[in-house]
Coordinates of C-alpha atoms and ligand atoms in Angstrom, one line a residue:
M1 CA -19.2 1.7 9.9
L2 CA -17.4 -1.5 9.4
R3 CA -16.5 -3.4 12.5
T4 CA -12.7 -3.8 12.3
A5 CA -10.8 -6.2 14.4
G6 CA -8.1 -3.7 15.3
R7 CA -7.7 -4.7 18.9
S8 CA -8.8 -8.3 18.8
G9 CA -7.1 -11.4 17.7
R10 CA -4.0 -13.3 18.5
G11 CA -0.9 -11.7 19.7
V12 CA -2.5 -8.4 20.8
G13 CA -0.9 -6.7 23.7
L14 CA 2.1 -9.0 23.3
L15 CA 2.6 -9.1 27.0
R16 CA 6.1 -9.2 28.4
S17 CA 7.0 -12.7 29.4
R18 CA 10.2 -13.9 31.0
G19 CA 11.0 -15.7 27.8
T20 CA 11.2 -12.6 25.7
L21 CA 12.5 -9.9 28.2
G22 CA 15.8 -8.6 27.0
R23 CA 16.0 -10.8 23.9
R24 CA 17.8 -9.0 21.1
I25 CA 15.9 -8.5 17.9
V26 CA 17.2 -6.8 14.7
V27 CA 14.7 -5.4 12.3
I28 CA 16.1 -4.7 8.8
G29 CA 14.3 -1.7 7.3
A30 CA 12.4 1.2 8.8
G31 CA 9.3 0.9 6.5
M32 CA 6.0 1.0 8.2
G33 CA 5.9 -2.8 8.6
G34 CA 9.4 -2.9 10.2
L35 CA 8.6 -0.1 12.6
S36 CA 5.2 -1.7 13.5
A37 CA 7.0 -5.0 14.3
A38 CA 9.7 -3.1 16.3
I39 CA 7.2 -1.2 18.4
R40 CA 5.4 -4.4 19.4
L41 CA 8.5 -6.3 20.1
R42 CA 9.8 -3.6 22.3
A43 CA 6.4 -3.4 24.1
A44 CA 7.0 -7.1 24.9
G45 CA 10.3 -6.3 26.5
C46 CA 12.7 -7.1 23.8
D47 CA 15.8 -5.1 23.0
V48 CA 15.1 -3.9 19.5
T49 CA 17.4 -2.3 16.9
V50 CA 16.0 -1.1 13.5
L51 CA 18.6 -0.8 10.7
E52 CA 17.6 1.4 7.8
K53 CA 19.9 1.9 4.8
N54 CA 18.4 5.3 3.8
P55 CA 19.0 8.6 5.6
M56 CA 15.3 8.7 6.5
I57 CA 12.8 6.2 7.8
G58 CA 9.5 5.3 6.0
G59 CA 10.6 3.3 2.9
K60 CA 7.9 3.7 0.2
L61 CA 6.2 6.2 2.5
S62 CA 8.6 9.1 2.0
Q63 CA 8.6 12.8 1.3
L64 CA 10.6 15.4 -0.6
S65 CA 11.0 19.2 -0.2
Q66 CA 12.2 21.4 -3.0
D67 CA 11.8 25.0 -4.3
G68 CA 9.4 25.9 -1.4
F69 CA 7.2 22.9 -2.1
R70 CA 6.7 19.7 -0.1
W71 CA 5.4 16.4 -1.4
D72 CA 4.6 12.9 -0.1
T73 CA 6.3 10.7 -2.6
G74 CA 4.5 7.4 -1.8
P75 CA 1.1 6.8 -0.1
S76 CA -1.5 9.5 -0.2
V77 CA -4.7 7.6 0.8
I78 CA -4.8 6.3 4.4
T79 CA -7.6 3.9 5.5
M80 CA -8.3 1.6 8.4
R81 CA -7.6 4.1 11.2
P82 CA -8.1 1.6 14.0
V83 CA -5.1 -0.4 12.8
F84 CA -2.9 2.6 13.6
E85 CA -4.6 3.3 16.9
D86 CA -3.9 -0.2 17.9
V87 CA -0.1 0.2 17.4
F88 CA -0.1 3.1 19.8
H89 CA -2.3 1.3 22.2
A90 CA 0.1 -1.7 22.2
A91 CA 2.8 0.6 23.3
G92 CA 0.6 2.2 26.0
R93 CA 0.2 5.5 24.1
S94 CA -2.4 7.3 22.1
L95 CA -2.2 8.0 18.4
D96 CA -3.7 11.4 18.9
D97 CA -0.7 12.5 20.9
Y98 CA 1.6 11.7 18.0
V99 CA -0.3 12.5 14.8
S100 CA -3.6 14.1 13.8
L101 CA -5.6 12.0 11.4
I102 CA -8.3 14.1 9.7
P103 CA -11.1 12.8 7.4
V104 CA -10.8 13.8 3.8
E105 CA -14.0 15.1 2.2
P106 CA -14.7 14.5 -0.6
M107 CA -12.7 11.4 -0.4
T108 CA -11.9 11.6 -4.1
R109 CA -13.1 13.7 -7.0
Y110 CA -13.5 11.7 -10.2
F111 CA -13.3 13.0 -13.8
W112 CA -14.2 11.2 -17.0
P113 CA -13.2 12.1 -20.6
D114 CA -16.9 12.8 -21.5
G115 CA -17.0 15.7 -19.0
I116 CA -18.7 13.8 -16.1
Q117 CA -17.4 14.7 -12.7
L118 CA -18.3 13.1 -9.4
D119 CA -17.3 13.7 -5.8
V120 CA -17.3 10.5 -3.8
T121 CA -18.2 11.0 -0.1
A122 CA -18.3 8.7 2.8
D123 CA -21.9 9.7 3.3
A124 CA -23.3 6.7 1.5
G125 CA -26.9 7.9 1.6
R126 CA -26.1 11.2 0.0
L127 CA -23.8 9.6 -2.6
S128 CA -26.4 6.9 -3.6
A129 CA -29.1 9.6 -4.0
E130 CA -26.7 11.5 -6.3
L131 CA -25.8 8.4 -8.2
E132 CA -29.5 7.6 -8.7
R133 CA -30.1 11.1 -10.1
R134 CA -27.3 10.7 -12.6
F135 CA -27.4 7.0 -13.4
P136 CA -31.0 5.8 -12.7
G137 CA -31.0 2.4 -11.0
D138 CA -27.3 2.6 -9.9
G139 CA -28.0 4.5 -6.7
D140 CA -29.7 1.4 -5.3
G141 CA -27.0 -0.8 -7.0
Y142 CA -24.3 1.2 -5.3
R143 CA -25.9 0.6 -1.9
R144 CA -26.3 -3.1 -2.6
Y145 CA -22.6 -3.2 -3.7
L146 CA -21.5 -1.6 -0.4
D147 CA -23.6 -4.2 1.6
Y148 CA -22.0 -7.0 -0.5
A149 CA -18.4 -5.6 0.0
A150 CA -19.0 -5.2 3.7
E151 CA -20.1 -8.8 3.9
I152 CA -16.9 -9.9 2.2
Y153 CA -15.0 -7.9 4.8
R154 CA -16.9 -9.6 7.7
V155 CA -16.1 -13.0 6.3
T156 CA -12.5 -12.5 5.2
G157 CA -11.2 -10.0 7.7
P158 CA -10.7 -12.4 10.6
V159 CA -9.1 -15.0 8.4
F160 CA -7.1 -13.1 5.8
I161 CA -6.4 -9.7 7.3
Y162 CA -6.4 -9.7 11.1
S163 CA -4.8 -13.0 11.9
D164 CA -1.7 -15.1 11.1
P165 CA -1.5 -16.4 7.5
P166 CA -4.5 -18.7 6.9
R167 CA -4.1 -22.5 7.4
L168 CA -6.4 -25.3 6.4
S169 CA -7.8 -25.2 10.0
S170 CA -8.7 -21.5 9.6
F171 CA -10.8 -22.3 6.6
L172 CA -12.6 -25.1 8.4
R173 CA -13.8 -22.7 11.1
V174 CA -15.7 -20.7 8.4
P175 CA -19.1 -22.0 7.4
M176 CA -19.4 -22.8 3.6
R177 CA -22.2 -20.3 3.1
D178 CA -19.8 -17.6 4.3
W179 CA -17.1 -18.7 1.8
L180 CA -19.5 -18.2 -1.0
K181 CA -20.1 -14.7 0.3
A182 CA -16.4 -14.0 -0.2
D183 CA -17.1 -14.5 -3.9
P184 CA -13.8 -16.1 -4.9
F185 CA -14.8 -17.4 -8.4
R186 CA -15.8 -14.2 -10.2
T187 CA -13.5 -11.4 -11.2
M188 CA -13.8 -8.0 -9.4
S189 CA -15.3 -6.4 -12.5
G190 CA -17.6 -9.4 -13.1
A191 CA -19.1 -8.8 -9.6
I192 CA -19.2 -5.0 -10.0
D193 CA -21.1 -5.3 -13.3
S194 CA -23.8 -7.3 -11.5
F195 CA -24.6 -4.3 -9.3
V196 CA -24.2 -1.2 -11.4
T197 CA -24.6 -0.5 -15.1
A198 CA -23.1 3.0 -15.7
P199 CA -19.6 2.5 -17.2
Q200 CA -18.3 5.4 -15.1
L201 CA -19.4 3.7 -11.9
R202 CA -18.0 0.4 -13.0
Q203 CA -14.7 2.0 -13.6
L204 CA -14.7 3.8 -10.3
L205 CA -15.4 0.6 -8.3
G206 CA -12.9 -1.4 -10.3
R207 CA -10.2 1.1 -9.5
F208 CA -9.8 -0.4 -6.0
A209 CA -7.9 -3.3 -7.6
T210 CA -5.0 -0.9 -8.1
Y211 CA -4.8 -0.5 -4.3
V212 CA -3.0 -3.8 -4.2
G213 CA -1.4 -3.4 -7.6
G214 CA -3.9 -5.5 -9.5
S215 CA -6.4 -5.4 -12.4
P216 CA -10.1 -5.4 -11.8
Y217 CA -10.5 -7.7 -14.9
L218 CA -8.2 -10.4 -13.4
A219 CA -8.3 -10.0 -9.6
P220 CA -10.9 -12.2 -7.8
A221 CA -14.1 -10.5 -6.7
T222 CA -13.1 -11.1 -3.1
L223 CA -10.9 -8.0 -3.5
N224 CA -14.1 -5.8 -3.6
V225 CA -13.4 -5.8 0.1
I226 CA -11.0 -2.9 -0.5
A227 CA -13.9 -0.7 -1.7
A228 CA -15.7 -1.5 1.6
V229 CA -12.8 -0.3 3.7
E230 CA -12.5 3.0 1.9
L231 CA -16.1 3.8 0.9
I232 CA -17.7 2.9 4.2
D233 CA -15.0 3.8 6.7
G234 CA -13.5 6.8 4.9
V235 CA -10.1 8.2 4.1
W236 CA -7.8 9.8 6.5
Y237 CA -5.0 12.4 6.0
P238 CA -2.3 12.8 8.6
R239 CA -2.0 16.5 9.3
G240 CA 1.3 17.7 7.9
G241 CA 1.5 15.1 5.2
V242 CA 1.3 11.3 5.0
Y243 CA 4.9 11.2 6.1
A244 CA 3.8 12.5 9.5
L245 CA 2.3 9.0 10.1
G246 CA 5.7 7.4 9.5
E247 CA 7.4 10.0 11.7
A248 CA 4.8 9.2 14.4
F249 CA 5.7 5.5 14.2
R250 CA 9.4 6.5 14.4
R251 CA 8.9 8.7 17.5
L252 CA 6.7 6.1 19.2
A253 CA 9.5 3.5 18.6
V254 CA 12.2 5.8 19.9
D255 CA 10.0 6.9 22.9
S256 CA 9.5 3.2 23.7
G257 CA 13.2 2.5 23.7
V258 CA 13.8 1.1 20.2
D259 CA 17.2 1.9 18.7
V260 CA 16.4 3.3 15.2
R261 CA 19.5 3.7 13.1
T262 CA 19.4 5.3 9.7
D263 CA 22.3 5.1 7.1
S264 CA 22.7 1.5 8.2
D265 CA 22.8 -0.7 5.2
V266 CA 22.6 -4.4 6.0
R267 CA 24.8 -6.6 3.7
R268 CA 23.7 -10.0 4.9
I269 CA 21.8 -12.0 7.5
V270 CA 24.2 -14.1 9.5
I271 CA 23.3 -17.8 9.5
D272 CA 25.1 -20.1 12.0
G273 CA 24.1 -23.7 12.7
G274 CA 21.2 -23.2 10.2
R275 CA 19.7 -20.4 12.2
A276 CA 19.6 -16.6 11.8
R277 CA 22.0 -15.2 14.4
G278 CA 22.2 -11.6 13.5
V279 CA 23.2 -9.3 10.6
E280 CA 26.4 -7.8 9.1
L281 CA 26.3 -4.2 7.9
A282 CA 27.9 -3.0 4.7
D283 CA 30.7 -1.4 6.8
G284 CA 31.5 -4.8 8.3
T285 CA 29.8 -4.2 11.7
M286 CA 28.3 -7.4 13.1
L287 CA 25.1 -7.3 15.2
P288 CA 24.1 -10.5 16.9
A289 CA 20.4 -11.2 17.5
D290 CA 18.1 -13.9 18.9
A291 CA 15.8 -13.2 15.9
V292 CA 15.9 -11.1 12.7
V293 CA 12.9 -9.5 11.2
S294 CA 13.3 -8.4 7.5
N295 CA 11.1 -5.6 6.4
V296 CA 12.9 -5.6 3.0
D297 CA 10.9 -6.9 0.0
I298 CA 11.0 -10.7 0.6
T299 CA 12.4 -11.5 -2.9
T300 CA 15.2 -8.9 -2.4
T301 CA 15.9 -10.4 1.1
Y302 CA 16.4 -13.9 -0.4
R303 CA 18.4 -12.6 -3.3
N304 CA 20.7 -10.1 -1.6
L305 CA 20.7 -10.8 2.2
L306 CA 20.7 -14.6 2.1
A307 CA 22.8 -15.1 -1.0
D308 CA 25.3 -17.3 0.8
T309 CA 22.6 -19.7 2.1
P310 CA 22.1 -22.6 -0.4
S311 CA 18.6 -23.5 0.8
A312 CA 17.5 -19.9 0.3
R313 CA 18.5 -19.8 -3.3
K314 CA 15.7 -22.2 -4.3
T315 CA 13.2 -20.0 -2.5
Y316 CA 14.5 -16.9 -4.2
K317 CA 14.0 -18.6 -7.6
R318 CA 10.4 -19.5 -6.7
L319 CA 9.6 -16.0 -5.5
A320 CA 11.2 -14.4 -8.5
R321 CA 9.0 -16.5 -10.8
Q322 CA 5.7 -15.1 -9.4
E323 CA 3.9 -12.4 -11.4
P324 CA 4.6 -9.0 -9.7
S325 CA 2.0 -6.4 -8.8
C326 CA 2.3 -3.2 -10.8
S327 CA 4.6 -0.3 -10.1
G328 CA 4.1 3.4 -10.4
F329 CA 5.3 6.4 -12.4
V330 CA 5.3 9.6 -10.3
L331 CA 5.6 13.3 -11.2
L332 CA 6.1 15.7 -8.3
L333 CA 5.0 19.1 -9.7
G334 CA 5.1 22.5 -8.2
I335 CA 2.3 24.5 -9.8
D336 CA 2.4 28.3 -9.7
R337 CA -1.3 28.8 -9.4
E338 CA -4.3 27.4 -7.6
T339 CA -6.8 24.9 -9.2
P340 CA -10.2 25.2 -7.5
E341 CA -11.6 22.6 -9.8
L342 CA -9.4 19.9 -8.2
A343 CA -9.8 18.4 -4.7
H344 CA -7.3 16.9 -2.3
H345 CA -7.5 13.5 -4.2
N346 CA -8.5 13.4 -7.9
V347 CA -8.7 10.7 -10.5
L348 CA -8.8 11.5 -14.3
F349 CA -10.1 8.2 -15.9
S350 CA -8.9 6.8 -19.2
A351 CA -11.4 6.2 -22.0
D352 CA -10.7 2.4 -22.2
Y353 CA -9.9 1.0 -18.7
R354 CA -9.7 -2.6 -19.9
R355 CA -7.1 -1.7 -22.6
E356 CA -5.1 0.2 -20.0
F357 CA -4.8 -2.8 -17.7
D358 CA -4.1 -5.1 -20.7
Q359 CA -1.2 -2.9 -21.7
I360 CA 0.2 -2.9 -18.1
F361 CA -0.3 -6.6 -17.2
S362 CA -0.3 -8.5 -20.5
Q363 CA 1.9 -6.3 -22.7
H364 CA 4.1 -5.2 -19.8
R365 CA 4.3 -1.6 -21.1
P366 CA 3.0 1.7 -19.7
A367 CA -0.5 2.5 -20.9
D368 CA -0.7 4.9 -23.8
D369 CA -3.8 6.5 -22.4
P370 CA -3.3 6.2 -18.6
T371 CA -5.7 7.0 -15.8
V372 CA -4.0 9.8 -13.9
Y373 CA -4.2 10.3 -10.1
I374 CA -3.4 13.7 -8.6
A375 CA -3.1 14.3 -4.9
I376 CA -2.7 17.9 -3.7
T377 CA -1.9 18.1 0.1
S378 CA -1.6 21.9 -0.1
K379 CA -5.4 21.9 -0.4
T380 CA -5.4 20.8 3.3
D381 CA -2.0 22.0 4.4
P382 CA -1.4 25.3 2.6
D383 CA 2.2 25.5 3.8
H384 CA 3.1 22.6 1.5
A385 CA 3.4 25.1 -1.3
P386 CA 4.2 28.9 -1.6
A387 CA 1.2 31.2 -1.3
G388 CA -1.1 30.9 -4.3
M389 CA 0.6 27.7 -5.5
E390 CA 0.0 23.9 -5.3
N391 CA 2.0 20.7 -4.8
W392 CA 0.8 18.1 -7.2
F393 CA 1.7 14.4 -6.7
V394 CA 0.8 12.8 -10.0
L395 CA 0.7 8.9 -10.1
V396 CA 0.1 6.6 -13.0
N397 CA 0.1 2.8 -12.8
A398 CA 3.1 1.3 -14.5
P399 CA 4.2 -2.3 -15.2
A400 CA 6.8 -3.9 -13.0
L401 CA 10.3 -3.6 -14.3
D402 CA 11.4 -6.0 -17.1
S403 CA 13.7 -5.8 -20.0
S404 CA 11.0 -4.8 -22.5
F405 CA 10.8 -1.1 -21.4
D406 CA 13.7 1.1 -20.3
W407 CA 12.7 4.0 -18.1
R408 CA 16.1 5.6 -18.4
T409 CA 15.4 6.4 -22.1
H410 CA 11.6 6.6 -22.1
A411 CA 10.7 8.6 -18.9
P412 CA 10.7 12.1 -20.5
A413 CA 8.4 11.0 -23.3
Y414 CA 6.1 9.3 -20.9
R415 CA 6.1 12.4 -18.7
D416 CA 4.8 14.3 -21.7
R417 CA 2.1 11.7 -22.3
V418 CA 0.9 12.1 -18.7
L419 CA 0.8 15.9 -19.0
D420 CA -1.1 15.5 -22.3
V421 CA -3.8 13.6 -20.5
I422 CA -4.0 16.2 -17.7
E423 CA -4.3 19.0 -20.3
R424 CA -7.0 17.1 -22.2
F425 CA -9.1 17.3 -19.0
G426 CA -8.8 21.1 -19.3
F427 CA -6.0 21.7 -16.8
A428 CA -3.3 23.7 -18.6
V429 CA -0.4 22.4 -16.6
R430 CA 2.7 22.9 -18.6
P431 CA 3.0 26.7 -18.4
H432 CA 2.6 26.5 -14.6
I433 CA 5.2 24.0 -13.6
V434 CA 7.9 25.8 -11.6
S435 CA 9.4 22.7 -9.9
E436 CA 9.5 19.1 -11.0
T437 CA 10.8 15.6 -10.1
I438 CA 10.2 12.4 -12.0
L439 CA 10.2 9.1 -10.1
T440 CA 10.1 5.9 -12.2
P441 CA 9.8 2.3 -11.2
L442 CA 13.6 2.2 -11.2
D443 CA 13.7 4.9 -8.5
L444 CA 11.2 3.0 -6.4
Q445 CA 13.3 -0.2 -6.7
T446 CA 16.5 1.7 -5.7
A447 CA 14.9 3.6 -2.8
S448 CA 13.1 0.8 -1.1
G449 CA 14.6 -2.4 -2.4
A450 CA 11.2 -3.3 -4.1
Y451 CA 11.9 -6.3 -6.4
R452 CA 11.3 -5.1 -10.0
G453 CA 9.9 -1.9 -8.6
A454 CA 6.6 -3.7 -7.7
L455 CA 4.7 -1.7 -5.2
Y456 CA 2.9 -4.6 -3.5
G457 CA 5.0 -7.7 -4.0
A458 CA 3.4 -10.6 -5.9
S459 CA 0.4 -9.7 -8.0
A460 CA -3.1 -10.1 -6.5
N461 CA -4.5 -11.0 -9.9
S462 CA -4.8 -14.7 -9.3
R463 CA -7.5 -16.3 -7.2
W464 CA -4.8 -18.2 -5.4
A465 CA -2.6 -15.1 -4.6
T466 CA -3.8 -14.8 -1.0
F467 CA -2.9 -18.4 -0.3
R468 CA 0.6 -18.1 -1.9
R469 CA 1.5 -14.9 -0.1
P470 CA 4.8 -15.5 1.8
H471 CA 4.4 -16.4 5.4
N472 CA 5.8 -14.0 8.1
R473 CA 8.0 -16.8 9.4
S474 CA 10.8 -18.1 7.1
G475 CA 10.4 -21.7 6.1
D476 CA 14.1 -22.0 5.3
V477 CA 15.8 -20.2 8.2
P478 CA 14.7 -20.5 11.8
G479 CA 14.9 -17.2 13.6
L480 CA 14.1 -15.2 10.5
Y481 CA 10.7 -13.4 10.1
F482 CA 9.2 -11.1 7.5
A483 CA 7.1 -7.9 7.9
G484 CA 6.0 -5.7 5.1
G485 CA 3.9 -5.4 1.9
T486 CA 5.4 -8.5 0.2
T487 CA 4.3 -10.9 3.0
H488 CA 1.0 -11.7 4.7
P489 CA -1.5 -9.9 4.8
G490 CA -0.3 -7.7 2.0
G491 CA 0.6 -4.2 0.8
G492 CA -0.7 -0.8 1.6
V493 CA 0.1 1.1 4.8
P494 CA -2.6 -0.5 7.1
M495 CA -1.8 -4.0 5.8
V496 CA 2.0 -3.7 6.3
T497 CA 1.3 -2.4 9.8
L498 CA -0.7 -5.6 10.5
S499 CA 2.1 -7.5 8.9
G500 CA 4.5 -6.1 11.5
K501 CA 2.0 -7.3 14.2
A502 CA 1.9 -10.8 12.8
A503 CA 5.6 -11.1 12.5
A504 CA 6.2 -9.7 16.1
G505 CA 3.6 -12.2 17.4
M506 CA 5.5 -15.1 15.8
V507 CA 8.9 -14.0 17.1
L508 CA 7.5 -13.8 20.6
D509 CA 5.7 -17.2 20.3
D510 CA 9.0 -18.8 19.2
L511 CA 11.2 -17.1 21.7
S512 CA 9.0 -17.8 24.7
Ligands
LIG601 C1 3.9 5.8 -5.3 C2 3.3 4.9 -4.2 C3 2.0 5.2 -3.9 C4 1.4 4.4 -2.9 N1 0.1 4.8 -2.5 C5 -0.4 4.2 -1.4 C6 -1.6 4.7 -0.8 O1 -2.2 5.7 -1.2 N2 -2.1 4.0 0.3 C7 -1.5 3.0 0.9 O2 -1.9 2.5 1.9 N3 -0.3 2.5 0.4 C8 0.2 3.1 -0.7 N4 1.4 2.6 -1.2 C9 2.0 1.4 -0.7 C10 2.7 1.6 0.7 O3 3.5 2.7 0.6 C11 3.5 0.4 1.0 O4 2.7 -0.8 0.9 C12 4.1 0.4 2.4 O5 4.6 1.7 2.7 C13 5.3 -0.6 2.4 O6 5.8 -0.7 3.7 P1 6.8 -1.9 4.0 O7 6.7 -2.1 5.5 O8 6.5 -3.0 3.1 O9 8.2 -1.3 3.8 P2 8.9 -0.5 2.6 O10 8.3 0.8 2.5 O11 9.1 -1.4 1.4 O12 10.3 -0.3 3.3 C14 11.4 -1.2 3.3 C15 12.6 -0.5 4.0 O13 13.7 -1.4 4.0 C16 14.8 -0.6 3.7 N5 15.9 -1.5 3.2 C17 16.0 -2.2 2.1 N6 17.1 -2.9 2.0 C18 17.8 -2.7 3.1 C19 19.1 -3.1 3.6 N7 19.8 -3.9 2.9 N8 19.5 -2.6 4.8 C20 18.7 -1.8 5.6 N9 17.5 -1.3 5.1 C21 17.0 -1.8 3.9 C22 14.4 0.3 2.6 O14 15.2 1.4 2.5 C23 13.0 0.7 3.2 O15 13.1 1.8 4.0 C24 2.1 3.4 -2.2 C25 3.4 3.1 -2.6 C26 4.0 3.9 -3.5 C27 5.5 3.7 -3.8

């Protein structure tokens, strides 16, 4: 097991101090990062109000019920369990009293166009023996890859994941030999190719780049750390659906005394004397605050909520110039039969992975032969579909929104393309669809405020992306902080939860 730093590091516990007791904090957005920040600030004695524009909390982590089916519409893979335990611990509670996280086995079932199928399990010994049997030499390569990725985690975790945004002094604390272990100069795929030779296994390990919306052919090898987190520590499923984790955060916040208000659209952050003093809602209500934490996509925050602040306009333009991470195209399908060949998480790989990423990131258009991901929570929670049926969440990587592709006209045709892929793998899906919803990058943008529909903020494809990730403390507006997937340490449910912790720590430091 990887040693995670869930309960160590700066800001943990966030003890009440006279300086922060009763201070008023407004958090804009009830995504996981916003709720995480709110819970920690409340634990430190602040009066915290969370304002969420939507009727439900969760942001990108959301759910839909329709025609007797229930789907998670966002995240389906939960890793880094200790990060969530730590939030409950900070509030003096236990995660198990709020949500049941159960291990998913196999973690994922992979399918390739040539008929190969592989179940990936957290039992590394069993998996490497299976790999050795199928791809001689690669069983050992897989084990060495895991050791390598775990070493990256050991080196980068304390600096890039579990602490405040890195500064020059953070780097100086790390010995040079350790920096080389972080492997910043190769690409992810370059490093993977040095461990394993089977194209299938290379594709499988490269897929982890998509967990931060990147391409394995462009992202630095350091991001192989993502594979370590999943393949060594495993994947968790919140009983009842991934949304149950969001609901657990909401209940913990409310039980702790946070005022969580839905249907509360913030129109602007109020700046007075150069400092954030509160927010104004769309209905004109003013809420004063000693500090404001924005959980909204940082580029959207600068564009929409700080539009009247001249110094913020420059920052908006700088943020808007950054290459975005990819978005997603989602089909929520109610299927009127059971598919024993599929597991809870499944990946149907494309024949030419490099071409797929080239189309998404260089040509800015959806891949014509996409890799298709299918999650079926009714495999674990049968009541998510009527008896004998299944709830399919189908996800395909898509480019961030730009003027070259209009989802309003092309979505139906792309839906057909995705169904063609699924049928090519032998799953006759069309005759069995009894309920269907399509979510395009435009929907993701509207629902959560994601700038250009990007799932994880700025792209992780550049070697310097980690260093350019926006800080949790605004450089333009004192009293304003950021929590969420577009700021440090990054996107994905565990990372935004840590982001809330970092932001809360900074608020408390500054107020006290
Ligand atoms: C399809 C999909 C699949 C994903 N799969 C995974 C996965 O398997 N595993 C994983 O770990 N992660 C996954 N992610 C990413 C993960 O969901 C996000 O990184 C994370 O949930 C983002 O949390 P956040 O704190 O940044 O807030 P967000 O979810 O971005 O929430 C921001 C909140 O702010 C609110 N808001 C915006 N503007 C205003 C305003 N003006 N006033 C008030 N409120 C406002 C929004 O309504 C929203 O609720 C996936 C995301 C998507 C969309």
